[in-house]
CSV table of C-alpha atoms and ligand atoms in Angstrom, one decimal:
chain,number,residue,atom,x,y,z
E,1,MET,CA,29.0,10.7,13.9
E,2,ASN,CA,29.1,7.1,15.3
E,3,ASP,CA,27.8,4.2,13.1
E,4,GLN,CA,24.4,3.9,14.8
E,5,VAL,CA,23.7,7.7,14.6
E,6,GLY,CA,24.9,7.8,11.0
E,7,HIS,CA,22.6,4.8,10.1
E,8,ALA,CA,19.6,6.6,11.7
E,9,HIS,CA,20.4,9.8,9.9
E,10,ARG,CA,20.7,8.1,6.5
E,11,LEU,CA,17.4,6.3,6.9
E,12,ASN,CA,15.5,9.3,8.2
E,13,ALA,CA,16.9,11.3,5.2
E,14,HIS,CA,15.8,8.5,2.8
E,15,TYR,CA,12.3,7.8,4.2
E,16,ASP,CA,11.5,11.4,5.1
E,17,ALA,CA,13.3,13.1,2.2
E,18,LEU,CA,10.3,15.2,1.2
E,19,ALA,CA,10.0,16.9,4.6
E,20,GLU,CA,13.4,18.6,4.3
E,21,ALA,CA,12.8,19.5,0.6
E,22,ARG,CA,9.3,20.9,1.2
E,23,GLY,CA,9.7,22.1,4.8
E,24,ASP,CA,6.6,20.3,6.0
E,25,SER,CA,5.9,17.1,8.1
E,26,LEU,CA,4.9,13.7,6.6
E,27,ARG,CA,2.0,13.6,9.0
E,28,GLN,CA,0.6,16.9,7.9
E,29,ARG,CA,1.1,16.1,4.2
E,30,LEU,CA,-0.8,12.8,4.7
E,31,ARG,CA,-3.5,14.5,6.7
E,32,ASP,CA,-3.9,17.1,3.9
E,33,ALA,CA,-4.1,14.3,1.3
E,34,PHE,CA,-6.9,12.5,3.2
E,35,GLN,CA,-8.8,15.8,3.5
E,36,GLN,CA,-8.5,16.3,-0.3
E,37,ALA,CA,-9.9,12.8,-0.7
E,38,ARG,CA,-12.8,13.9,1.5
E,39,CYS,CA,-11.8,11.6,4.4
E,40,ASP,CA,-11.7,12.8,8.0
E,41,PRO,CA,-8.0,12.2,8.9
E,42,ASP,CA,-9.1,11.5,12.5
E,43,GLN,CA,-11.7,8.8,11.5
E,44,LEU,CA,-10.2,6.4,9.1
E,45,THR,CA,-10.7,2.7,8.2
E,46,LEU,CA,-7.9,0.2,7.5
E,47,ASP,CA,-9.0,0.3,3.9
E,48,ASP,CA,-8.4,4.1,3.8
E,49,SER,CA,-4.9,3.8,5.2
E,50,ALA,CA,-3.8,0.7,3.2
E,51,GLY,CA,-2.1,2.8,0.4
E,52,ILE,CA,0.3,4.4,2.9
E,53,ASP,CA,0.8,1.9,5.6
E,54,GLN,CA,1.8,-1.3,3.7
E,55,LEU,CA,5.3,-0.3,2.5
E,56,HIS,CA,6.2,-3.7,1.1
E,57,LEU,CA,5.5,-5.8,-2.0
E,58,GLY,CA,2.1,-7.4,-2.0
E,59,GLY,CA,0.3,-5.0,0.4
E,60,ARG,CA,-2.2,-6.5,2.8
E,61,ARG,CA,-2.4,-9.7,0.9
E,62,ALA,CA,1.3,-10.4,1.6
E,63,SER,CA,0.9,-9.5,5.3
E,64,ARG,CA,-2.1,-11.9,5.5
E,65,SER,CA,-0.1,-14.6,3.7
E,66,LEU,CA,2.8,-14.2,6.2
E,67,ALA,CA,0.3,-14.2,9.2
E,68,ARG,CA,-1.2,-17.5,8.0
E,69,ARG,CA,2.2,-19.1,8.4
E,70,GLY,CA,2.3,-18.2,12.1
E,71,ALA,CA,0.3,-19.1,15.1
E,72,PHE,CA,-1.5,-16.3,16.9
E,73,ARG,CA,-3.8,-16.1,19.9
E,74,ALA,CA,-5.7,-13.1,21.4
E,75,GLY,CA,-3.5,-11.0,23.7
E,76,MET,CA,-0.2,-12.4,22.3
E,77,ARG,CA,2.6,-9.8,22.4
E,78,VAL,CA,4.0,-9.1,18.9
E,79,LEU,CA,7.0,-6.9,18.0
E,80,ASP,CA,6.8,-5.4,14.5
E,81,VAL,CA,10.4,-4.6,13.6
E,82,GLY,CA,10.9,-1.8,11.1
E,83,CYS,CA,7.1,-1.2,11.3
E,84,GLY,CA,7.1,1.9,9.1
E,85,THR,CA,3.7,3.6,9.4
E,86,GLY,CA,2.3,0.6,11.3
E,87,GLY,CA,0.0,-1.0,8.8
E,88,ALA,CA,0.9,-4.6,9.6
E,89,SER,CA,0.7,-3.8,13.3
E,90,ARG,CA,-2.8,-2.6,12.9
E,91,LEU,CA,-3.8,-5.5,10.6
E,92,LEU,CA,-2.6,-8.1,13.2
E,93,ALA,CA,-4.2,-6.3,16.1
E,94,ASP,CA,-7.5,-6.0,14.2
E,95,GLU,CA,-7.6,-9.6,12.7
E,96,TYR,CA,-6.0,-11.6,15.5
E,97,GLY,CA,-6.6,-9.6,18.6
E,98,VAL,CA,-2.9,-9.4,19.4
E,99,GLU,CA,-1.1,-6.6,21.2
E,100,VAL,CA,1.5,-5.1,18.9
E,101,ILE,CA,4.5,-2.9,19.6
E,102,GLY,CA,6.0,-1.4,16.4
E,103,VAL,CA,9.6,-0.2,16.4
E,104,ASP,CA,11.1,2.0,13.7
E,105,ILE,CA,14.2,4.2,13.3
E,106,THR,CA,12.4,6.8,11.1
E,107,ALA,CA,10.8,9.3,13.5
E,108,ALA,CA,8.3,10.6,11.0
E,109,PHE,CA,6.9,7.1,10.4
E,110,ILE,CA,6.4,6.6,14.2
E,111,GLU,CA,4.5,9.9,14.3
E,112,VAL,CA,2.3,8.8,11.5
E,113,ALA,CA,1.8,5.3,12.9
E,114,ASN,CA,0.6,6.7,16.2
E,115,TRP,CA,-1.9,9.0,14.5
E,116,LEU,CA,-3.2,6.2,12.2
E,117,SER,CA,-3.8,3.9,15.1
E,118,GLN,CA,-5.8,6.7,16.9
E,119,ALA,CA,-7.7,7.4,13.7
E,120,THR,CA,-8.6,3.8,13.1
E,121,GLY,CA,-9.5,3.1,16.8
E,122,LEU,CA,-6.6,0.7,17.3
E,123,GLU,CA,-4.6,2.8,19.7
E,124,HIS,CA,-5.2,0.5,22.7
E,125,SER,CA,-3.8,-2.6,21.0
E,126,THR,CA,-0.9,-1.0,19.1
E,127,ARG,CA,1.9,1.3,20.3
E,128,PHE,CA,5.0,2.5,18.6
E,129,LEU,CA,8.6,3.2,19.6
E,130,CYS,CA,11.3,5.2,17.7
E,131,ALA,CA,14.4,3.0,18.2
E,132,ASP,CA,17.1,1.0,16.3
E,133,ALA,CA,16.1,-2.6,15.9
E,134,ALA,CA,19.5,-3.6,17.2
E,135,LYS,CA,18.7,-1.9,20.6
E,136,VAL,CA,15.0,-2.1,21.5
E,137,PRO,CA,14.1,-0.7,24.9
E,138,LEU,CA,12.1,-3.7,26.0
E,139,ALA,CA,12.8,-6.4,28.6
E,140,ASP,CA,14.3,-9.8,27.8
E,141,GLY,CA,11.7,-12.4,26.8
E,142,SER,CA,8.9,-9.8,26.6
E,143,VAL,CA,7.4,-10.7,23.2
E,144,GLU,CA,6.1,-13.9,21.8
E,145,THR,CA,6.3,-13.0,18.1
E,146,ILE,CA,8.8,-11.1,16.0
E,147,TRP,CA,7.3,-9.8,12.8
E,148,CYS,CA,9.5,-8.2,10.1
E,149,GLN,CA,8.6,-7.2,6.6
E,150,HIS,CA,11.0,-5.5,4.1
E,151,ALA,CA,13.2,-4.0,6.8
E,152,LEU,CA,16.4,-6.2,7.2
E,153,MET,CA,17.6,-4.9,3.7
E,154,ASN,CA,18.1,-1.5,5.4
E,155,MET,CA,20.2,-2.9,8.3
E,156,PRO,CA,24.0,-3.0,7.9
E,157,LYS,CA,24.5,-5.5,10.8
E,158,VAL,CA,21.7,-8.1,10.6
E,159,SER,CA,23.5,-10.4,13.0
E,160,ASP,CA,23.2,-7.7,15.8
E,161,VAL,CA,19.5,-7.4,15.1
E,162,LEU,CA,19.0,-11.2,15.2
E,163,ALA,CA,20.8,-11.3,18.6
E,164,GLU,CA,18.4,-8.7,19.8
E,165,TRP,CA,15.5,-10.8,18.6
E,166,TRP,CA,16.8,-13.7,20.6
E,167,ARG,CA,17.0,-11.6,23.7
E,168,LEU,CA,13.5,-10.1,23.2
E,169,LEU,CA,11.7,-13.3,22.3
E,170,ALA,CA,10.2,-15.6,24.9
E,171,PRO,CA,11.2,-19.3,24.7
E,172,GLY,CA,9.1,-21.1,22.0
E,173,GLY,CA,8.4,-17.7,20.3
E,174,GLN,CA,8.1,-17.3,16.5
E,175,VAL,CA,9.9,-15.1,14.0
E,176,LEU,CA,7.9,-14.3,10.9
E,177,LEU,CA,9.8,-12.7,8.0
E,178,HIS,CA,8.8,-11.3,4.6
E,179,GLU,CA,12.1,-9.9,3.3
E,180,VAL,CA,14.0,-8.6,0.3
E,181,VAL,CA,17.2,-10.6,-0.3
E,182,SER,CA,19.8,-10.5,-3.1
E,183,GLY,CA,19.4,-12.9,-6.0
E,184,ASP,CA,22.1,-14.8,-8.0
E,185,ASN,CA,22.8,-11.9,-10.4
E,186,PRO,CA,25.7,-9.9,-9.0
E,187,ALA,CA,25.1,-6.8,-11.1
E,188,PRO,CA,24.6,-3.6,-9.1
E,189,LEU,CA,21.0,-2.7,-8.3
E,190,GLU,CA,19.0,-0.3,-10.5
E,191,LEU,CA,18.6,2.7,-8.1
E,192,PRO,CA,16.5,4.3,-6.7
E,193,VAL,CA,14.4,1.6,-5.2
E,194,PRO,CA,11.8,2.2,-2.4
E,195,TRP,CA,14.3,1.3,0.4
E,196,ALA,CA,17.3,3.2,-1.1
E,197,ARG,CA,18.1,6.1,-3.4
E,198,ARG,CA,21.8,5.3,-3.0
E,199,ALA,CA,23.8,2.2,-2.4
E,200,ASP,CA,24.6,3.2,1.2
E,201,THR,CA,21.1,2.4,2.6
E,202,SER,CA,20.8,-0.9,0.8
E,203,HIS,CA,22.2,-3.9,2.7
E,204,LEU,CA,20.9,-7.0,0.9
E,205,VAL,CA,22.1,-10.4,2.0
E,206,SER,CA,21.3,-13.6,0.1
E,207,ARG,CA,18.6,-16.1,1.2
E,208,ALA,CA,21.4,-18.6,2.1
E,209,ASP,CA,23.3,-16.0,4.2
E,210,LEU,CA,20.1,-14.9,6.0
E,211,ALA,CA,19.1,-18.5,6.7
E,212,ALA,CA,22.7,-19.2,8.0
E,213,MET,CA,22.6,-16.0,10.2
E,214,LEU,CA,19.2,-17.1,11.7
E,215,ALA,CA,20.6,-20.6,12.4
E,216,GLU,CA,23.7,-19.1,14.0
E,217,ALA,CA,21.5,-16.9,16.2
E,218,GLY,CA,19.8,-20.1,17.4
E,219,PHE,CA,16.5,-19.9,15.4
E,220,VAL,CA,15.1,-23.1,13.9
E,221,VAL,CA,13.5,-22.8,10.5
E,222,GLU,CA,9.9,-24.1,10.2
E,223,GLY,CA,9.2,-22.9,6.6
E,224,LEU,CA,10.9,-20.8,4.0
E,225,GLU,CA,9.5,-20.0,0.5
E,226,ASP,CA,10.6,-17.8,-2.4
E,227,VAL,CA,7.6,-15.6,-3.3
E,228,THR,CA,9.4,-13.5,-5.9
E,229,ALA,CA,7.0,-14.4,-8.8
E,230,THR,CA,3.9,-13.3,-6.8
E,231,ALA,CA,5.7,-10.1,-5.7
E,232,LEU,CA,6.7,-9.3,-9.2
E,233,ASP,CA,3.2,-9.8,-10.6
E,234,TRP,CA,1.8,-7.5,-7.9
E,235,ARG,CA,4.4,-4.8,-8.5
E,236,ARG,CA,3.8,-4.9,-12.3
E,237,LYS,CA,0.0,-4.6,-11.8
E,238,HIS,CA,0.4,-1.7,-9.3
E,239,GLY,CA,2.9,0.0,-11.6
E,240,ARG,CA,0.3,0.0,-14.4
E,241,ARG,CA,-2.3,1.4,-12.0
E,242,GLU,CA,0.0,4.1,-10.8
E,243,LEU,CA,0.6,5.2,-14.4
E,244,GLY,CA,-3.1,4.9,-15.1
E,245,GLY,CA,-2.3,2.7,-18.1
E,246,ASP,CA,-4.4,-0.4,-17.4
E,247,PRO,CA,-8.1,0.3,-17.1
E,248,ARG,CA,-8.7,-3.4,-16.0
E,249,ALA,CA,-6.4,-2.8,-13.1
E,250,ALA,CA,-7.8,0.7,-12.2
E,251,THR,CA,-8.7,1.4,-8.6
E,252,PRO,CA,-12.5,1.8,-8.2
E,253,ALA,CA,-13.6,5.4,-8.3
E,254,PRO,CA,-14.3,6.0,-4.6
E,255,LEU,CA,-10.8,4.9,-3.7
E,256,ALA,CA,-9.0,6.6,-6.6
E,257,SER,CA,-7.9,9.7,-4.7
E,258,LEU,CA,-6.8,8.1,-1.4
E,259,PRO,CA,-3.2,8.8,-0.6
E,260,GLY,CA,-0.6,6.3,-1.9
E,261,PRO,CA,3.1,5.9,-1.5
E,262,SER,CA,4.0,8.8,-3.7
E,263,ILE,CA,2.9,11.2,-0.9
E,264,ILE,CA,5.7,9.6,1.2
E,265,PHE,CA,8.3,9.0,-1.5
E,266,GLY,CA,7.5,11.8,-3.9
E,267,ASP,CA,7.4,11.6,-7.7
E,268,ASP,CA,10.5,9.3,-7.5
E,269,PHE,CA,8.1,6.5,-6.5
E,270,ALA,CA,7.2,5.7,-10.1
E,271,ILE,CA,10.8,5.2,-11.1
E,272,MET,CA,11.5,3.3,-7.8
E,273,GLY,CA,8.7,0.9,-8.8
E,274,GLN,CA,10.0,0.4,-12.3
E,275,ASN,CA,13.5,-0.3,-11.0
E,276,LEU,CA,12.2,-2.8,-8.5
E,277,VAL,CA,10.5,-4.6,-11.4
E,278,ALA,CA,13.8,-4.6,-13.3
E,279,ASN,CA,15.8,-5.9,-10.2
E,280,LEU,CA,13.2,-8.6,-9.5
E,281,SER,CA,13.0,-9.7,-13.2
E,282,ASP,CA,16.7,-10.3,-13.7
E,283,ASP,CA,17.4,-11.9,-10.3
E,284,ARG,CA,19.2,-9.0,-8.6
E,285,VAL,CA,16.7,-9.3,-5.8
E,286,ARG,CA,14.3,-11.9,-4.6
E,287,ILE,CA,11.5,-11.9,-2.0
E,288,ILE,CA,11.3,-14.6,0.7
E,289,GLU,CA,8.7,-15.4,3.3
E,290,GLY,CA,9.4,-17.7,6.3
E,291,VAL,CA,8.9,-18.8,9.9
E,292,TRP,CA,11.5,-19.6,12.5
E,293,ARG,CA,11.2,-20.6,16.1
E,294,LYS,CA,13.2,-20.0,19.3
E,295,GLY,CA,13.6,-23.5,20.6
C,1,SAM,C1,10.4,-0.5,3.4
C,1,SAM,S1,10.0,0.0,5.0
C,1,SAM,C2,8.9,-1.2,5.5
C,1,SAM,C3,8.0,-0.8,6.6
C,1,SAM,C4,7.0,-1.8,7.1
C,1,SAM,N1,7.6,-3.0,7.6
C,1,SAM,C5,6.0,-2.2,6.1
C,1,SAM,O1,6.2,-3.3,5.5
C,1,SAM,O2,5.1,-1.4,5.8
C,1,SAM,C6,11.5,-0.3,6.0
C,1,SAM,C7,11.4,0.2,7.4
C,1,SAM,O3,12.5,-0.3,8.1
C,1,SAM,C8,12.9,0.7,9.0
C,1,SAM,N2,14.2,0.4,9.5
C,1,SAM,C9,15.3,0.3,8.8
C,1,SAM,N3,16.4,0.1,9.6
C,1,SAM,C10,16.0,0.1,10.8
C,1,SAM,C11,16.6,-0.1,12.1
C,1,SAM,N4,17.9,-0.3,12.2
C,1,SAM,N5,15.8,-0.1,13.2
C,1,SAM,C12,14.5,0.2,13.1
C,1,SAM,N6,13.8,0.4,11.9
C,1,SAM,C13,14.6,0.3,10.8
C,1,SAM,C14,12.8,2.0,8.1
C,1,SAM,O4,12.8,3.2,8.9
C,1,SAM,C15,11.5,1.7,7.4
C,1,SAM,O5,10.4,2.2,8.1
């Protein structure tokens, strides 16, 4: 197995682990979960899908915070790298009128992303490709924004991905990143975390190394902020909700049974969330948000 095939195989095995164990598809499992929540899986709102299509710390609030750092205009072409099930792609299409292409290496996520865009009526402004971020089947200079949330930490050769972004981005285009990076504490991660059950799918780089690689690729930084504290608060609050232990944080009754990330990740999700809190709390990982430009 060559490196790229091995990488794709490991990530599909991680993000779609339940399909093999249960012999079903992620799409069908999520459709069943919507039906159990008395939602028509072919007629959904962005509120309905938010529990399963924002696979990053901070949910839609974090996506909106990142979007406010950028500049968008209707019709702008955006590439959502490591788009997962496509939540940010739909949010940007809905709120800014942009045209989004999502690319992800996990085939089951692309299948779900296509279905959710149809179900939410955003299939004309979003489309999804199953491909490696280091080799995207799009023309040079064909997008004006690169958007990437919580995906680089899965990529073993970030510099190859950044070179691909340089190729794909039109001159003057922007790169918007909301990423997990390593902190100053060199202790090994508490595993599993949502992006890795084993060390071989986690490829964290430090904030300084990421900034240096972006500069090396030619991108000019316009803003970079550590948002770890906000992410940690959010994860703690959601952890309490998921365990049902904080009535003040409880999801309002009509939303209580909508599918959440445990339908994707399985029962492991609770422990992944707790480990993430531990890793964020003692500076093994940090969260950054920033904007770069292709000069
Ligand atoms: C934690 S999920 C985040 C998904 C999405 N960005 C979000 O925030 O909802 C990380 C995603 O990156 C994707 N990914 C990791 N490495 C990739 C690669 N080399 N090429 C394309 N996608 C990749 C994974 O398949 C996964 O969907």
